[in-house]
């Protein structure tokens, strides 16, 4: 027995999340998928960034910390802070890139 | 920019939930900028059995600047001023990081009680005694703990609490302030008024 199914209409639903290991930012303690205190919208308005030490923070949070310091160090491991380049396309799931 | 109230509220909830950590915190007033922290003296130290209260003030810039902490309870320790409770601890100064919290700072104070750093003293007299005669230091420190940090049974606490509540303060705050002041009403009032 076979059925013929005709699709008249469909809704595509997608979910997104930052590909960050920890679920909250270590500075503001808000979820990475949410906003830092001075952010209005999650997502591209509240981007998550990585240091070469692999620690992640909201861009606004780490920027505010670095601007207040003469020495640029990661708040977690105190290693010299350098921004890690985002992986364009986010193909490689094993990389801590800004996969969406 | 005003203080990150959301983070501070989370920190307080986290301390309240984690009863195993041995540190507690009590907010003074409504602004979340003044609090009193409380920690137990570590065992196998002259501070064992004592309860130590710490005055905490948060700047508008917190957590991008460290919390201001000062012992209310008198302590005999090389890195704590015996006169005013000022603390010499790197993470409360240039080694602060916004990844640290009020809880980790209070736990660090507890660790400081366990391991004095006499080479970087806050109180030169205590440091000299620590380096010159360790048994004497231990004896004095224990004496101070017995005298100032055993505040569990404040004599006539309830009557004093009532008095302060009648002046318009909240009961919880009155109890903490009186305990921190070892039952001294005047000092308790100073704590409550943030003097």
mmCIF file with all atom_site columns, N, CA, C and O in Angstrom, chain A residues 24 26-31 37-38 57 60-62 64-65 68-69 73-76 78, chain B residues 1-2 4 6-7 10-11 60-65 91 94-101:
data_model
loop_
_atom_site.group_PDB
_atom_site.id
_atom_site.type_symbol
_atom_site.label_atom_id
_atom_site.label_alt_id
_atom_site.label_comp_id
_atom_site.label_asym_id
_atom_site.label_entity_id
_atom_site.label_seq_id
_atom_site.pdbx_PDB_ins_code
_atom_site.Cartn_x
_atom_site.Cartn_y
_atom_site.Cartn_z
_atom_site.occupancy
_atom_site.B_iso_or_equiv
_atom_site.pdbx_formal_charge
_atom_site.auth_seq_id
_atom_site.auth_comp_id
_atom_site.auth_asym_id
_atom_site.auth_atom_id
_atom_site.pdbx_PDB_model_num
ATOM 1   N N  . UNK A 1 24  ? 27.883 30.409 30.313 1.00 0.00 ? 24  UNK A N  1
ATOM 2   C CA . UNK A 1 24  ? 27.779 31.816 30.704 1.00 0.00 ? 24  UNK A CA 1
ATOM 3   C C  . UNK A 1 24  ? 29.120 32.519 30.529 1.00 0.00 ? 24  UNK A C  1
ATOM 4   O O  . UNK A 1 24  ? 30.176 31.905 30.623 1.00 0.00 ? 24  UNK A O  1
ATOM 5   N N  . UNK A 1 26  ? 32.162 34.567 31.664 1.00 0.00 ? 26  UNK A N  1
ATOM 6   C CA . UNK A 1 26  ? 32.842 34.619 32.962 1.00 0.00 ? 26  UNK A CA 1
ATOM 7   C C  . UNK A 1 26  ? 32.938 36.013 33.551 1.00 0.00 ? 26  UNK A C  1
ATOM 8   O O  . UNK A 1 26  ? 33.313 36.180 34.699 1.00 0.00 ? 26  UNK A O  1
ATOM 9   N N  . UNK A 1 27  ? 32.582 37.029 32.785 1.00 0.00 ? 27  UNK A N  1
ATOM 10  C CA . UNK A 1 27  ? 32.650 38.391 33.312 1.00 0.00 ? 27  UNK A CA 1
ATOM 11  C C  . UNK A 1 27  ? 31.271 38.853 33.789 1.00 0.00 ? 27  UNK A C  1
ATOM 12  O O  . UNK A 1 27  ? 31.099 39.191 34.943 1.00 0.00 ? 27  UNK A O  1
ATOM 13  N N  . UNK A 1 28  ? 30.252 38.812 32.927 1.00 0.00 ? 28  UNK A N  1
ATOM 14  C CA . UNK A 1 28  ? 28.938 39.312 33.361 1.00 0.00 ? 28  UNK A CA 1
ATOM 15  C C  . UNK A 1 28  ? 28.049 38.201 33.910 1.00 0.00 ? 28  UNK A C  1
ATOM 16  O O  . UNK A 1 28  ? 27.011 38.481 34.488 1.00 0.00 ? 28  UNK A O  1
ATOM 17  N N  . UNK A 1 29  ? 28.452 36.930 33.725 1.00 0.00 ? 29  UNK A N  1
ATOM 18  C CA . UNK A 1 29  ? 27.690 35.761 34.202 1.00 0.00 ? 29  UNK A CA 1
ATOM 19  C C  . UNK A 1 29  ? 26.354 35.586 33.498 1.00 0.00 ? 29  UNK A C  1
ATOM 20  O O  . UNK A 1 29  ? 25.470 34.884 33.979 1.00 0.00 ? 29  UNK A O  1
ATOM 21  N N  . UNK A 1 30  ? 26.172 36.278 32.386 1.00 0.00 ? 30  UNK A N  1
ATOM 22  C CA . UNK A 1 30  ? 24.953 36.075 31.600 1.00 0.00 ? 30  UNK A CA 1
ATOM 23  C C  . UNK A 1 30  ? 25.237 35.011 30.550 1.00 0.00 ? 30  UNK A C  1
ATOM 24  O O  . UNK A 1 30  ? 26.373 34.854 30.112 1.00 0.00 ? 30  UNK A O  1
ATOM 25  N N  . UNK A 1 31  ? 24.193 34.272 30.112 1.00 0.00 ? 31  UNK A N  1
ATOM 26  C CA . UNK A 1 31  ? 24.408 33.238 29.103 1.00 0.00 ? 31  UNK A CA 1
ATOM 27  C C  . UNK A 1 31  ? 24.994 33.845 27.830 1.00 0.00 ? 31  UNK A C  1
ATOM 28  O O  . UNK A 1 31  ? 24.673 34.976 27.476 1.00 0.00 ? 31  UNK A O  1
ATOM 29  N N  . UNK A 1 37  ? 25.207 43.021 30.127 1.00 0.00 ? 37  UNK A N  1
ATOM 30  C CA . UNK A 1 37  ? 24.329 44.019 30.759 1.00 0.00 ? 37  UNK A CA 1
ATOM 31  C C  . UNK A 1 37  ? 24.005 45.208 29.869 1.00 0.00 ? 37  UNK A C  1
ATOM 32  O O  . UNK A 1 37  ? 22.916 45.750 29.930 1.00 0.00 ? 37  UNK A O  1
ATOM 33  N N  . UNK A 1 38  ? 24.954 45.622 29.012 1.00 0.00 ? 38  UNK A N  1
ATOM 34  C CA . UNK A 1 38  ? 24.687 46.799 28.192 1.00 0.00 ? 38  UNK A CA 1
ATOM 35  C C  . UNK A 1 38  ? 24.258 46.428 26.766 1.00 0.00 ? 38  UNK A C  1
ATOM 36  O O  . UNK A 1 38  ? 24.122 47.291 25.914 1.00 0.00 ? 38  UNK A O  1
ATOM 37  N N  . UNK A 1 57  ? 34.409 35.165 25.948 1.00 0.00 ? 57  UNK A N  1
ATOM 38  C CA . UNK A 1 57  ? 33.648 36.195 26.671 1.00 0.00 ? 57  UNK A CA 1
ATOM 39  C C  . UNK A 1 57  ? 32.775 36.936 25.675 1.00 0.00 ? 57  UNK A C  1
ATOM 40  O O  . UNK A 1 57  ? 33.012 36.883 24.471 1.00 0.00 ? 57  UNK A O  1
ATOM 41  N N  . UNK A 1 60  ? 31.683 42.809 24.342 1.00 0.00 ? 60  UNK A N  1
ATOM 42  C CA . UNK A 1 60  ? 31.575 44.030 25.148 1.00 0.00 ? 60  UNK A CA 1
ATOM 43  C C  . UNK A 1 60  ? 32.281 43.875 26.492 1.00 0.00 ? 60  UNK A C  1
ATOM 44  O O  . UNK A 1 60  ? 32.929 44.797 26.981 1.00 0.00 ? 60  UNK A O  1
ATOM 45  N N  . UNK A 1 61  ? 32.136 42.678 27.100 1.00 0.00 ? 61  UNK A N  1
ATOM 46  C CA . UNK A 1 61  ? 32.702 42.452 28.429 1.00 0.00 ? 61  UNK A CA 1
ATOM 47  C C  . UNK A 1 61  ? 34.228 42.447 28.400 1.00 0.00 ? 61  UNK A C  1
ATOM 48  O O  . UNK A 1 61  ? 34.876 43.136 29.185 1.00 0.00 ? 61  UNK A O  1
ATOM 49  N N  . UNK A 1 62  ? 34.801 41.672 27.479 1.00 0.00 ? 62  UNK A N  1
ATOM 50  C CA . UNK A 1 62  ? 36.266 41.573 27.454 1.00 0.00 ? 62  UNK A CA 1
ATOM 51  C C  . UNK A 1 62  ? 36.872 42.911 27.026 1.00 0.00 ? 62  UNK A C  1
ATOM 52  O O  . UNK A 1 62  ? 37.902 43.333 27.556 1.00 0.00 ? 62  UNK A O  1
ATOM 53  N N  . UNK A 1 64  ? 35.705 45.898 27.690 1.00 0.00 ? 64  UNK A N  1
ATOM 54  C CA . UNK A 1 64  ? 35.676 46.818 28.827 1.00 0.00 ? 64  UNK A CA 1
ATOM 55  C C  . UNK A 1 64  ? 36.809 46.484 29.807 1.00 0.00 ? 64  UNK A C  1
ATOM 56  O O  . UNK A 1 64  ? 37.450 47.365 30.370 1.00 0.00 ? 64  UNK A O  1
ATOM 57  N N  . UNK A 1 65  ? 37.053 45.180 30.008 1.00 0.00 ? 65  UNK A N  1
ATOM 58  C CA . UNK A 1 65  ? 38.128 44.766 30.908 1.00 0.00 ? 65  UNK A CA 1
ATOM 59  C C  . UNK A 1 65  ? 39.485 45.191 30.352 1.00 0.00 ? 65  UNK A C  1
ATOM 60  O O  . UNK A 1 65  ? 40.290 45.792 31.052 1.00 0.00 ? 65  UNK A O  1
ATOM 61  N N  . UNK A 1 68  ? 40.338 48.784 30.671 1.00 0.00 ? 68  UNK A N  1
ATOM 62  C CA . UNK A 1 68  ? 40.611 49.281 32.024 1.00 0.00 ? 68  UNK A CA 1
ATOM 63  C C  . UNK A 1 68  ? 41.992 48.851 32.514 1.00 0.00 ? 68  UNK A C  1
ATOM 64  O O  . UNK A 1 68  ? 42.402 49.222 33.607 1.00 0.00 ? 68  UNK A O  1
ATOM 65  N N  . UNK A 1 69  ? 42.705 48.052 31.707 1.00 0.00 ? 69  UNK A N  1
ATOM 66  C CA . UNK A 1 69  ? 43.972 47.486 32.160 1.00 0.00 ? 69  UNK A CA 1
ATOM 67  C C  . UNK A 1 69  ? 45.131 47.968 31.303 1.00 0.00 ? 69  UNK A C  1
ATOM 68  O O  . UNK A 1 69  ? 44.960 48.178 30.102 1.00 0.00 ? 69  UNK A O  1
ATOM 69  N N  . UNK A 1 73  ? 45.469 40.904 29.778 1.00 0.00 ? 73  UNK A N  1
ATOM 70  C CA . UNK A 1 73  ? 45.507 39.498 30.196 1.00 0.00 ? 73  UNK A CA 1
ATOM 71  C C  . UNK A 1 73  ? 44.116 38.901 30.240 1.00 0.00 ? 73  UNK A C  1
ATOM 72  O O  . UNK A 1 73  ? 43.132 39.590 30.527 1.00 0.00 ? 73  UNK A O  1
ATOM 73  N N  . UNK A 1 74  ? 44.044 37.590 29.979 1.00 0.00 ? 74  UNK A N  1
ATOM 74  C CA . UNK A 1 74  ? 42.767 36.876 30.065 1.00 0.00 ? 74  UNK A CA 1
ATOM 75  C C  . UNK A 1 74  ? 42.317 36.837 31.524 1.00 0.00 ? 74  UNK A C  1
ATOM 76  O O  . UNK A 1 74  ? 43.097 36.483 32.400 1.00 0.00 ? 74  UNK A O  1
ATOM 77  N N  . UNK A 1 75  ? 41.034 37.171 31.824 1.00 0.00 ? 75  UNK A N  1
ATOM 78  C CA . UNK A 1 75  ? 40.551 37.154 33.201 1.00 0.00 ? 75  UNK A CA 1
ATOM 79  C C  . UNK A 1 75  ? 40.637 35.757 33.844 1.00 0.00 ? 75  UNK A C  1
ATOM 80  O O  . UNK A 1 75  ? 40.736 35.653 35.060 1.00 0.00 ? 75  UNK A O  1
ATOM 81  N N  . UNK A 1 76  ? 40.595 34.717 33.040 1.00 0.00 ? 76  UNK A N  1
ATOM 82  C CA . UNK A 1 76  ? 40.622 33.368 33.613 1.00 0.00 ? 76  UNK A CA 1
ATOM 83  C C  . UNK A 1 76  ? 42.039 32.869 33.878 1.00 0.00 ? 76  UNK A C  1
ATOM 84  O O  . UNK A 1 76  ? 42.356 32.424 34.967 1.00 0.00 ? 76  UNK A O  1
ATOM 85  N N  . UNK A 1 78  ? 45.055 34.532 32.932 1.00 0.00 ? 78  UNK A N  1
ATOM 86  C CA . UNK A 1 78  ? 46.067 35.590 33.013 1.00 0.00 ? 78  UNK A CA 1
ATOM 87  C C  . UNK A 1 78  ? 47.129 35.494 31.918 1.00 0.00 ? 78  UNK A C  1
ATOM 88  O O  . UNK A 1 78  ? 48.189 36.100 32.033 1.00 0.00 ? 78  UNK A O  1
ATOM 89  N N  . UNK B 2 1   ? 28.855 54.376 33.805 1.00 0.00 ? 1   UNK B N  1
ATOM 90  C CA . UNK B 2 1   ? 27.956 53.219 33.724 1.00 0.00 ? 1   UNK B CA 1
ATOM 91  C C  . UNK B 2 1   ? 27.647 52.687 35.123 1.00 0.00 ? 1   UNK B C  1
ATOM 92  O O  . UNK B 2 1   ? 28.559 52.542 35.928 1.00 0.00 ? 1   UNK B O  1
ATOM 93  N N  . UNK B 2 2   ? 26.381 52.422 35.454 1.00 0.00 ? 2   UNK B N  1
ATOM 94  C CA . UNK B 2 2   ? 26.048 51.935 36.802 1.00 0.00 ? 2   UNK B CA 1
ATOM 95  C C  . UNK B 2 2   ? 26.555 50.512 37.024 1.00 0.00 ? 2   UNK B C  1
ATOM 96  O O  . UNK B 2 2   ? 26.929 49.829 36.072 1.00 0.00 ? 2   UNK B O  1
ATOM 97  N N  . UNK B 2 4   ? 26.895 46.557 37.655 1.00 0.00 ? 4   UNK B N  1
ATOM 98  C CA . UNK B 2 4   ? 26.227 45.400 37.053 1.00 0.00 ? 4   UNK B CA 1
ATOM 99  C C  . UNK B 2 4   ? 25.437 44.669 38.147 1.00 0.00 ? 4   UNK B C  1
ATOM 100 O O  . UNK B 2 4   ? 25.905 43.723 38.759 1.00 0.00 ? 4   UNK B O  1
ATOM 101 N N  . UNK B 2 6   ? 22.808 42.796 38.005 1.00 0.00 ? 6   UNK B N  1
ATOM 102 C CA . UNK B 2 6   ? 22.449 41.416 37.693 1.00 0.00 ? 6   UNK B CA 1
ATOM 103 C C  . UNK B 2 6   ? 23.499 40.433 38.166 1.00 0.00 ? 6   UNK B C  1
ATOM 104 O O  . UNK B 2 6   ? 23.197 39.429 38.801 1.00 0.00 ? 6   UNK B O  1
ATOM 105 N N  . UNK B 2 7   ? 24.737 40.764 37.887 1.00 0.00 ? 7   UNK B N  1
ATOM 106 C CA . UNK B 2 7   ? 25.818 39.868 38.294 1.00 0.00 ? 7   UNK B CA 1
ATOM 107 C C  . UNK B 2 7   ? 25.907 39.797 39.822 1.00 0.00 ? 7   UNK B C  1
ATOM 108 O O  . UNK B 2 7   ? 26.073 38.724 40.386 1.00 0.00 ? 7   UNK B O  1
ATOM 109 N N  . UNK B 2 10  ? 23.265 37.600 41.222 1.00 0.00 ? 10  UNK B N  1
ATOM 110 C CA . UNK B 2 10  ? 23.598 36.194 40.979 1.00 0.00 ? 10  UNK B CA 1
ATOM 111 C C  . UNK B 2 10  ? 24.636 35.705 41.970 1.00 0.00 ? 10  UNK B C  1
ATOM 112 O O  . UNK B 2 10  ? 24.553 34.586 42.480 1.00 0.00 ? 10  UNK B O  1
ATOM 113 N N  . UNK B 2 11  ? 25.629 36.543 42.221 1.00 0.00 ? 11  UNK B N  1
ATOM 114 C CA . UNK B 2 11  ? 26.685 36.166 43.160 1.00 0.00 ? 11  UNK B CA 1
ATOM 115 C C  . UNK B 2 11  ? 26.110 35.907 44.554 1.00 0.00 ? 11  UNK B C  1
ATOM 116 O O  . UNK B 2 11  ? 26.484 34.953 45.220 1.00 0.00 ? 11  UNK B O  1
ATOM 117 N N  . UNK B 2 60  ? 30.915 51.415 41.564 1.00 0.00 ? 60  UNK B N  1
ATOM 118 C CA . UNK B 2 60  ? 30.091 51.367 40.354 1.00 0.00 ? 60  UNK B CA 1
ATOM 119 C C  . UNK B 2 60  ? 30.754 50.528 39.259 1.00 0.00 ? 60  UNK B C  1
ATOM 120 O O  . UNK B 2 60  ? 30.083 49.972 38.412 1.00 0.00 ? 60  UNK B O  1
ATOM 121 N N  . UNK B 2 61  ? 32.085 50.484 39.282 1.00 0.00 ? 61  UNK B N  1
ATOM 122 C CA . UNK B 2 61  ? 32.830 49.794 38.226 1.00 0.00 ? 61  UNK B CA 1
ATOM 123 C C  . UNK B 2 61  ? 32.919 48.279 38.456 1.00 0.00 ? 61  UNK B C  1
ATOM 124 O O  . UNK B 2 61  ? 33.440 47.565 37.607 1.00 0.00 ? 61  UNK B O  1
ATOM 125 N N  . UNK B 2 62  ? 32.475 47.792 39.614 1.00 0.00 ? 62  UNK B N  1
ATOM 126 C CA . UNK B 2 62  ? 32.538 46.358 39.880 1.00 0.00 ? 62  UNK B CA 1
ATOM 127 C C  . UNK B 2 62  ? 31.763 45.612 38.799 1.00 0.00 ? 62  UNK B C  1
ATOM 128 O O  . UNK B 2 62  ? 30.712 46.080 38.429 1.00 0.00 ? 62  UNK B O  1
ATOM 129 N N  . UNK B 2 63  ? 32.207 44.476 38.269 1.00 0.00 ? 63  UNK B N  1
ATOM 130 C CA . UNK B 2 63  ? 33.385 43.677 38.636 1.00 0.00 ? 63  UNK B CA 1
ATOM 131 C C  . UNK B 2 63  ? 34.667 44.026 37.875 1.00 0.00 ? 63  UNK B C  1
ATOM 132 O O  . UNK B 2 63  ? 35.571 43.202 37.829 1.00 0.00 ? 63  UNK B O  1
ATOM 133 N N  . UNK B 2 64  ? 34.742 45.220 37.310 1.00 0.00 ? 64  UNK B N  1
ATOM 134 C CA . UNK B 2 64  ? 35.974 45.573 36.591 1.00 0.00 ? 64  UNK B CA 1
ATOM 135 C C  . UNK B 2 64  ? 37.029 46.137 37.538 1.00 0.00 ? 64  UNK B C  1
ATOM 136 O O  . UNK B 2 64  ? 38.180 46.320 37.160 1.00 0.00 ? 64  UNK B O  1
ATOM 137 N N  . UNK B 2 65  ? 36.615 46.470 38.750 1.00 0.00 ? 65  UNK B N  1
ATOM 138 C CA . UNK B 2 65  ? 37.568 46.801 39.813 1.00 0.00 ? 65  UNK B CA 1
ATOM 139 C C  . UNK B 2 65  ? 37.260 45.890 40.996 1.00 0.00 ? 65  UNK B C  1
ATOM 140 O O  . UNK B 2 65  ? 36.131 45.412 41.129 1.00 0.00 ? 65  UNK B O  1
ATOM 141 N N  . UNK B 2 91  ? 44.926 39.810 45.226 1.00 0.00 ? 91  UNK B N  1
ATOM 142 C CA . UNK B 2 91  ? 43.726 39.754 44.379 1.00 0.00 ? 91  UNK B CA 1
ATOM 143 C C  . UNK B 2 91  ? 42.727 40.868 44.715 1.00 0.00 ? 91  UNK B C  1
ATOM 144 O O  . UNK B 2 91  ? 41.814 41.136 43.933 1.00 0.00 ? 91  UNK B O  1
ATOM 145 N N  . UNK B 2 94  ? 46.059 44.699 42.608 1.00 0.00 ? 94  UNK B N  1
ATOM 146 C CA . UNK B 2 94  ? 46.386 44.663 41.177 1.00 0.00 ? 94  UNK B CA 1
ATOM 147 C C  . UNK B 2 94  ? 46.169 43.297 40.538 1.00 0.00 ? 94  UNK B C  1
ATOM 148 O O  . UNK B 2 94  ? 46.176 43.180 39.324 1.00 0.00 ? 94  UNK B O  1
ATOM 149 N N  . UNK B 2 95  ? 45.984 42.241 41.343 1.00 0.00 ? 95  UNK B N  1
ATOM 150 C CA . UNK B 2 95  ? 45.781 40.918 40.753 1.00 0.00 ? 95  UNK B CA 1
ATOM 151 C C  . UNK B 2 95  ? 44.300 40.559 40.641 1.00 0.00 ? 95  UNK B C  1
ATOM 152 O O  . UNK B 2 95  ? 43.948 39.404 40.425 1.00 0.00 ? 95  UNK B O  1
ATOM 153 N N  . UNK B 2 96  ? 43.410 41.525 40.833 1.00 0.00 ? 96  UNK B N  1
ATOM 154 C CA . UNK B 2 96  ? 41.974 41.265 40.682 1.00 0.00 ? 96  UNK B CA 1
ATOM 155 C C  . UNK B 2 96  ? 41.656 40.906 39.228 1.00 0.00 ? 96  UNK B C  1
ATOM 156 O O  . UNK B 2 96  ? 42.325 41.384 38.301 1.00 0.00 ? 96  UNK B O  1
ATOM 157 N N  . UNK B 2 97  ? 40.666 40.043 39.043 1.00 0.00 ? 97  UNK B N  1
ATOM 158 C CA . UNK B 2 97  ? 40.183 39.725 37.704 1.00 0.00 ? 97  UNK B CA 1
ATOM 159 C C  . UNK B 2 97  ? 38.662 39.635 37.778 1.00 0.00 ? 97  UNK B C  1
ATOM 160 O O  . UNK B 2 97  ? 38.110 39.182 38.787 1.00 0.00 ? 97  UNK B O  1
ATOM 161 N N  . UNK B 2 98  ? 37.970 40.080 36.731 1.00 0.00 ? 98  UNK B N  1
ATOM 162 C CA . UNK B 2 98  ? 36.500 40.025 36.772 1.00 0.00 ? 98  UNK B CA 1
ATOM 163 C C  . UNK B 2 98  ? 35.966 38.591 36.782 1.00 0.00 ? 98  UNK B C  1
ATOM 164 O O  . UNK B 2 98  ? 34.765 38.389 36.979 1.00 0.00 ? 98  UNK B O  1
ATOM 165 N N  . UNK B 2 99  ? 36.857 37.610 36.560 1.00 0.00 ? 99  UNK B N  1
ATOM 166 C CA . UNK B 2 99  ? 36.407 36.218 36.674 1.00 0.00 ? 99  UNK B CA 1
ATOM 167 C C  . UNK B 2 99  ? 36.320 35.798 38.145 1.00 0.00 ? 99  UNK B C  1
ATOM 168 O O  . UNK B 2 99  ? 35.726 34.767 38.462 1.00 0.00 ? 99  UNK B O  1
ATOM 169 N N  . UNK B 2 100 ? 36.907 36.594 39.046 1.00 0.00 ? 100 UNK B N  1
ATOM 170 C CA . UNK B 2 100 ? 36.778 36.311 40.480 1.00 0.00 ? 100 UNK B CA 1
ATOM 171 C C  . UNK B 2 100 ? 35.446 36.856 40.970 1.00 0.00 ? 100 UNK B C  1
ATOM 172 O O  . UNK B 2 100 ? 34.812 37.665 40.303 1.00 0.00 ? 100 UNK B O  1
ATOM 173 N N  . UNK B 2 101 ? 35.026 36.394 42.154 1.00 0.00 ? 101 UNK B N  1
ATOM 174 C CA . UNK B 2 101 ? 33.722 36.797 42.694 1.00 0.00 ? 101 UNK B CA 1
ATOM 175 C C  . UNK B 2 101 ? 33.862 37.145 44.171 1.00 0.00 ? 101 UNK B C  1
ATOM 176 O O  . UNK B 2 101 ? 34.931 36.962 44.756 1.00 0.00 ? 101 UNK B O  1
#
